[in-house]
Amino acid sequence: MSKTKPKYQTWIRINKLLIFLMISLLLLFTALLPVPLFLRIFSGVIALPFLYITFILSYSVYQFSAIGGNYQSKIHDLIVAESNTNGKGKILDIGTGSGSLIIKLAKAYPHTVLTGIDYWGGNWEYSKAQCQQNAEIEGVAERIIFLKASAAELPFKSRDFDGIVSCLTFHEVRDRQDKMEVIKEALRVLKPGGVFVFLDLFNDKKIFGDEKVIAQAFEEVLEWKQSPLAEEMKLPKLLLSRKVLGNAMILSGKK
């Protein structure tokens, strides 16, 4: 039987969740074994952070999914609302994942042509085929092109797009240590006057540096602003953990 509903996955990798769960159970099991007391205590203590991370990841999966708080979709709605290219033109989604955001854009702006790029594969659970299938189910496949590419080296000419969006992708790019280079690469393919909406963990200084470093990436941008995600929408307290969206900020503007 053919699928009638699109399959969108959350940002939390299930295989990562299962790894933390298995480690937690193994450590707890060791703590209950008839082994030396110090080993049991050590295993129990070490199990605590793994249990905490397992709980946070499980809670996040629930809150991001449609059967829970549906916050992933709500965050995408926020990005869509800020990325209006006057209802037309070419839009690029960097890090399209399973296609949720770009398909929302296609449905919201029916006169646009869209491109979604991602570096599918490895330990990621998304795929290009999944994106294409979701787009077909949603009735927008004829206006979306999905390409496998790195955000660090976009296969497009400069000033090629009227709008660019990206959601929680830049910090995951492995082939550029300096994430500002990835942001500059995104802005390179944006037309003058084009709009951009980038959501990422920009408040994590270990990844992106301080505000001055971020500002340097937008020196040639006409106007831009930054705002914490928590100020744009109400989120559950646990999702505001530094391990989830506590460092999330939206950078948006016009080139």
Short mmCIF file of C-alpha atoms in Angstrom, two decimals:
data_model
loop_
_atom_site.label_atom_id
_atom_site.label_comp_id
_atom_site.label_asym_id
_atom_site.label_seq_id
_atom_site.Cartn_x
_atom_site.Cartn_y
_atom_site.Cartn_z
CA MET A 1 0.00 0.00 0.00
CA SER A 2 1.39 3.40 -0.96
CA LYS A 3 2.05 5.97 1.72
CA THR A 4 -0.54 8.71 2.06
CA LYS A 5 1.23 10.77 4.69
CA PRO A 6 4.67 12.39 4.49
CA LYS A 7 7.35 11.11 6.83
CA TYR A 8 9.15 13.94 8.60
CA GLN A 9 11.76 13.16 11.22
CA THR A 10 12.80 15.31 14.15
CA TRP A 11 16.21 16.91 14.56
CA ILE A 12 17.12 14.29 17.17
CA ARG A 13 18.81 11.24 15.70
CA ILE A 14 17.13 8.09 16.99
CA ASN A 15 20.35 6.09 16.70
CA LYS A 16 22.06 8.60 18.99
CA LEU A 17 19.22 8.28 21.50
CA LEU A 18 19.46 4.48 21.41
CA ILE A 19 23.22 4.59 22.02
CA PHE A 20 22.79 6.69 25.18
CA LEU A 21 19.93 4.45 26.31
CA MET A 22 22.00 1.27 25.88
CA ILE A 23 24.98 2.76 27.73
CA SER A 24 22.68 3.89 30.57
CA LEU A 25 21.12 0.43 30.90
CA LEU A 26 24.50 -1.28 30.76
CA LEU A 27 25.89 0.91 33.54
CA LEU A 28 22.79 0.41 35.68
CA PHE A 29 22.95 -3.34 35.13
CA THR A 30 26.60 -3.33 36.19
CA ALA A 31 25.67 -1.41 39.35
CA LEU A 32 23.28 -4.24 40.30
CA LEU A 33 25.69 -7.09 39.66
CA PRO A 34 27.48 -8.92 42.51
CA VAL A 35 30.77 -7.17 41.73
CA PRO A 36 33.06 -5.18 44.05
CA LEU A 37 31.25 -2.32 45.77
CA PHE A 38 33.48 0.41 44.33
CA LEU A 39 32.70 -0.81 40.80
CA ARG A 40 28.97 -0.79 41.51
CA ILE A 41 29.14 2.74 42.93
CA PHE A 42 31.30 3.92 40.05
CA SER A 43 28.89 2.46 37.46
CA GLY A 44 25.90 4.02 39.21
CA VAL A 45 27.51 7.46 39.32
CA ILE A 46 28.65 7.31 35.70
CA ALA A 47 25.14 6.23 34.66
CA LEU A 48 23.58 9.48 35.91
CA PRO A 49 24.74 11.83 33.12
CA PHE A 50 23.89 9.22 30.48
CA LEU A 51 20.41 8.84 31.97
CA TYR A 52 19.99 12.62 31.97
CA ILE A 53 21.00 12.93 28.32
CA THR A 54 18.75 10.00 27.40
CA PHE A 55 15.84 11.73 29.13
CA ILE A 56 16.53 15.08 27.44
CA LEU A 57 16.79 13.46 24.00
CA SER A 58 13.61 11.42 24.52
CA TYR A 59 11.72 14.46 25.75
CA SER A 60 12.97 16.50 22.79
CA VAL A 61 11.87 13.86 20.28
CA TYR A 62 8.39 13.93 21.84
CA GLN A 63 8.13 17.74 21.90
CA PHE A 64 9.47 18.14 18.36
CA SER A 65 7.17 15.47 16.89
CA ALA A 66 3.60 15.89 15.69
CA ILE A 67 2.31 13.57 18.43
CA GLY A 68 3.88 15.79 21.10
CA GLY A 69 4.33 19.55 21.18
CA ASN A 70 4.93 19.78 17.40
CA TYR A 71 7.60 22.42 18.09
CA GLN A 72 9.73 21.49 15.10
CA SER A 73 6.85 22.34 12.79
CA LYS A 74 6.08 25.51 14.78
CA ILE A 75 9.69 26.66 14.48
CA HIS A 76 9.58 26.01 10.73
CA ASP A 77 6.38 28.08 10.56
CA LEU A 78 8.26 30.93 12.21
CA ILE A 79 11.04 30.73 9.61
CA VAL A 80 8.53 30.58 6.75
CA ALA A 81 6.75 33.70 8.02
CA GLU A 82 10.04 35.65 8.02
CA SER A 83 11.29 34.47 4.64
CA ASN A 84 8.74 36.01 2.28
CA THR A 85 10.32 36.89 -1.08
CA ASN A 86 7.18 38.76 -2.16
CA GLY A 87 5.67 35.43 -3.08
CA LYS A 88 7.99 34.67 -5.99
CA GLY A 89 11.56 33.95 -7.01
CA LYS A 90 14.06 31.24 -6.10
CA ILE A 91 14.50 30.01 -2.53
CA LEU A 92 17.32 27.83 -1.17
CA ASP A 93 17.03 25.65 1.92
CA ILE A 94 20.44 24.72 3.32
CA GLY A 95 20.31 21.47 5.27
CA THR A 96 16.89 20.34 4.14
CA GLY A 97 16.87 17.13 6.22
CA SER A 98 13.64 15.25 5.49
CA GLY A 99 12.12 18.19 3.63
CA SER A 100 9.77 19.61 6.23
CA LEU A 101 10.84 23.27 6.00
CA ILE A 102 11.23 23.52 2.24
CA ILE A 103 7.85 21.86 1.66
CA LYS A 104 6.23 24.35 4.03
CA LEU A 105 7.85 27.14 2.00
CA ALA A 106 6.58 25.66 -1.25
CA LYS A 107 3.03 25.46 0.07
CA ALA A 108 3.14 28.96 1.57
CA TYR A 109 4.58 30.59 -1.56
CA PRO A 110 3.13 28.73 -4.56
CA HIS A 111 4.85 30.95 -7.14
CA THR A 112 8.39 30.21 -5.99
CA VAL A 113 10.92 27.66 -7.24
CA LEU A 114 12.89 25.96 -4.48
CA THR A 115 16.13 24.05 -4.05
CA GLY A 116 17.01 21.97 -1.02
CA ILE A 117 20.57 20.82 -0.36
CA ASP A 118 21.82 18.41 2.25
CA TYR A 119 24.77 16.13 2.88
CA TRP A 120 22.60 13.08 3.38
CA GLY A 121 24.31 9.91 4.48
CA GLY A 122 26.66 8.82 7.25
CA ASN A 123 24.87 8.55 10.57
CA TRP A 124 22.07 10.87 9.47
CA GLU A 125 18.66 9.25 9.17
CA TYR A 126 17.36 11.51 6.39
CA SER A 127 17.66 10.83 2.66
CA LYS A 128 17.14 12.54 -0.68
CA ALA A 129 14.60 9.87 -1.65
CA GLN A 130 12.62 10.59 1.50
CA CYS A 131 12.51 14.32 0.65
CA GLN A 132 11.34 13.62 -2.88
CA GLN A 133 8.64 11.27 -1.66
CA ASN A 134 7.42 13.79 0.92
CA ALA A 135 7.28 16.51 -1.74
CA GLU A 136 5.28 14.25 -4.05
CA ILE A 137 2.80 13.40 -1.29
CA GLU A 138 2.41 17.10 -0.46
CA GLY A 139 1.87 17.96 -4.14
CA VAL A 140 4.84 20.32 -4.57
CA ALA A 141 7.46 18.04 -6.14
CA GLU A 142 7.38 19.85 -9.48
CA ARG A 143 8.71 23.05 -7.86
CA ILE A 144 11.47 21.59 -5.67
CA ILE A 145 14.91 20.32 -6.64
CA PHE A 146 16.85 18.30 -4.06
CA LEU A 147 20.63 18.16 -4.39
CA LYS A 148 23.34 16.43 -2.37
CA ALA A 149 25.93 19.08 -1.50
CA SER A 150 27.91 20.56 1.36
CA ALA A 151 26.85 23.86 2.89
CA ALA A 152 30.54 24.78 2.91
CA GLU A 153 30.76 24.69 -0.89
CA LEU A 154 27.41 25.41 -2.53
CA PRO A 155 27.19 24.35 -6.21
CA PHE A 156 25.57 27.61 -7.32
CA LYS A 157 26.62 30.86 -8.91
CA SER A 158 26.92 33.99 -6.80
CA ARG A 159 23.72 36.01 -6.39
CA ASP A 160 21.55 33.11 -7.59
CA PHE A 161 18.70 33.10 -5.04
CA ASP A 162 16.04 35.54 -3.88
CA GLY A 163 15.77 33.93 -0.47
CA ILE A 164 17.81 31.54 1.68
CA VAL A 165 16.82 29.68 4.82
CA SER A 166 18.70 27.32 7.07
CA CYS A 167 17.60 25.62 10.27
CA LEU A 168 20.10 24.07 12.70
CA THR A 169 22.56 23.15 9.96
CA PHE A 170 25.63 25.40 10.13
CA HIS A 171 26.90 23.98 13.43
CA GLU A 172 26.77 20.47 11.92
CA VAL A 173 28.99 21.25 8.93
CA ARG A 174 32.11 19.15 9.40
CA ASP A 175 34.22 20.26 6.42
CA ARG A 176 34.67 23.83 7.71
CA GLN A 177 35.97 24.47 11.19
CA ASP A 178 35.22 28.18 10.91
CA LYS A 179 31.42 28.33 10.77
CA MET A 180 31.54 31.96 9.69
CA GLU A 181 32.88 30.75 6.36
CA VAL A 182 29.76 28.63 5.99
CA ILE A 183 27.51 31.62 6.66
CA LYS A 184 29.47 33.74 4.15
CA GLU A 185 29.09 30.97 1.59
CA ALA A 186 25.32 31.06 2.08
CA LEU A 187 25.25 34.83 1.66
CA ARG A 188 27.41 34.55 -1.47
CA VAL A 189 24.60 32.92 -3.43
CA LEU A 190 21.97 35.43 -2.23
CA LYS A 191 20.97 38.24 -4.59
CA PRO A 192 21.24 41.88 -3.48
CA GLY A 193 17.92 42.65 -1.84
CA GLY A 194 17.35 38.97 -1.14
CA VAL A 195 16.11 37.82 2.26
CA PHE A 196 17.66 35.28 4.61
CA VAL A 197 16.55 33.52 7.78
CA PHE A 198 19.13 31.44 9.61
CA LEU A 199 18.31 29.59 12.83
CA ASP A 200 21.14 27.91 14.66
CA LEU A 201 22.97 27.68 17.99
CA PHE A 202 24.55 31.07 17.34
CA ASN A 203 24.77 31.86 21.07
CA ASP A 204 27.20 28.96 21.55
CA LYS A 205 30.51 30.82 21.50
CA LYS A 206 32.52 27.58 21.29
CA ILE A 207 31.00 26.96 17.88
CA PHE A 208 30.34 30.41 16.41
CA GLY A 209 32.43 32.79 18.48
CA ASP A 210 31.19 36.00 20.09
CA GLU A 211 28.85 38.65 18.66
CA LYS A 212 31.74 40.54 17.02
CA VAL A 213 32.80 37.43 15.09
CA ILE A 214 29.24 36.82 13.91
CA ALA A 215 28.83 40.48 12.91
CA GLN A 216 31.88 40.22 10.64
CA ALA A 217 30.08 37.63 8.53
CA PHE A 218 27.34 40.17 7.81
CA GLU A 219 29.52 43.18 6.98
CA GLU A 220 28.25 43.32 3.39
CA VAL A 221 24.61 42.80 4.33
CA LEU A 222 22.23 45.74 3.98
CA GLU A 223 20.28 45.01 7.17
CA TRP A 224 20.10 42.17 9.64
CA LYS A 225 19.01 41.39 13.16
CA GLN A 226 19.48 38.65 15.70
CA SER A 227 17.01 37.44 18.27
CA PRO A 228 16.95 34.47 20.67
CA LEU A 229 14.45 31.83 19.65
CA ALA A 230 13.02 31.93 23.19
CA GLU A 231 11.97 35.55 22.58
CA GLU A 232 10.22 34.69 19.32
CA MET A 233 8.11 31.85 20.69
CA LYS A 234 7.28 30.21 23.98
CA LEU A 235 9.15 26.95 24.50
CA PRO A 236 9.02 24.31 27.26
CA LYS A 237 11.77 24.84 29.85
CA LEU A 238 13.53 21.58 29.05
CA LEU A 239 13.83 22.54 25.38
CA LEU A 240 15.68 25.65 26.57
CA SER A 241 18.45 23.44 27.92
CA ARG A 242 21.88 24.29 26.48
CA LYS A 243 21.92 20.73 25.11
CA VAL A 244 18.80 21.44 23.04
CA LEU A 245 17.69 24.96 22.00
CA GLY A 246 19.05 27.10 24.81
CA ASN A 247 21.63 28.63 22.45
CA ALA A 248 19.29 28.93 19.47
CA MET A 249 19.05 32.32 17.79
CA ILE A 250 17.53 33.60 14.57
CA LEU A 251 19.64 35.76 12.27
CA SER A 252 17.53 37.36 9.57
CA GLY A 253 17.61 40.29 7.20
CA LYS A 254 18.14 41.52 3.66
CA LYS A 255 21.33 41.58 1.64
#
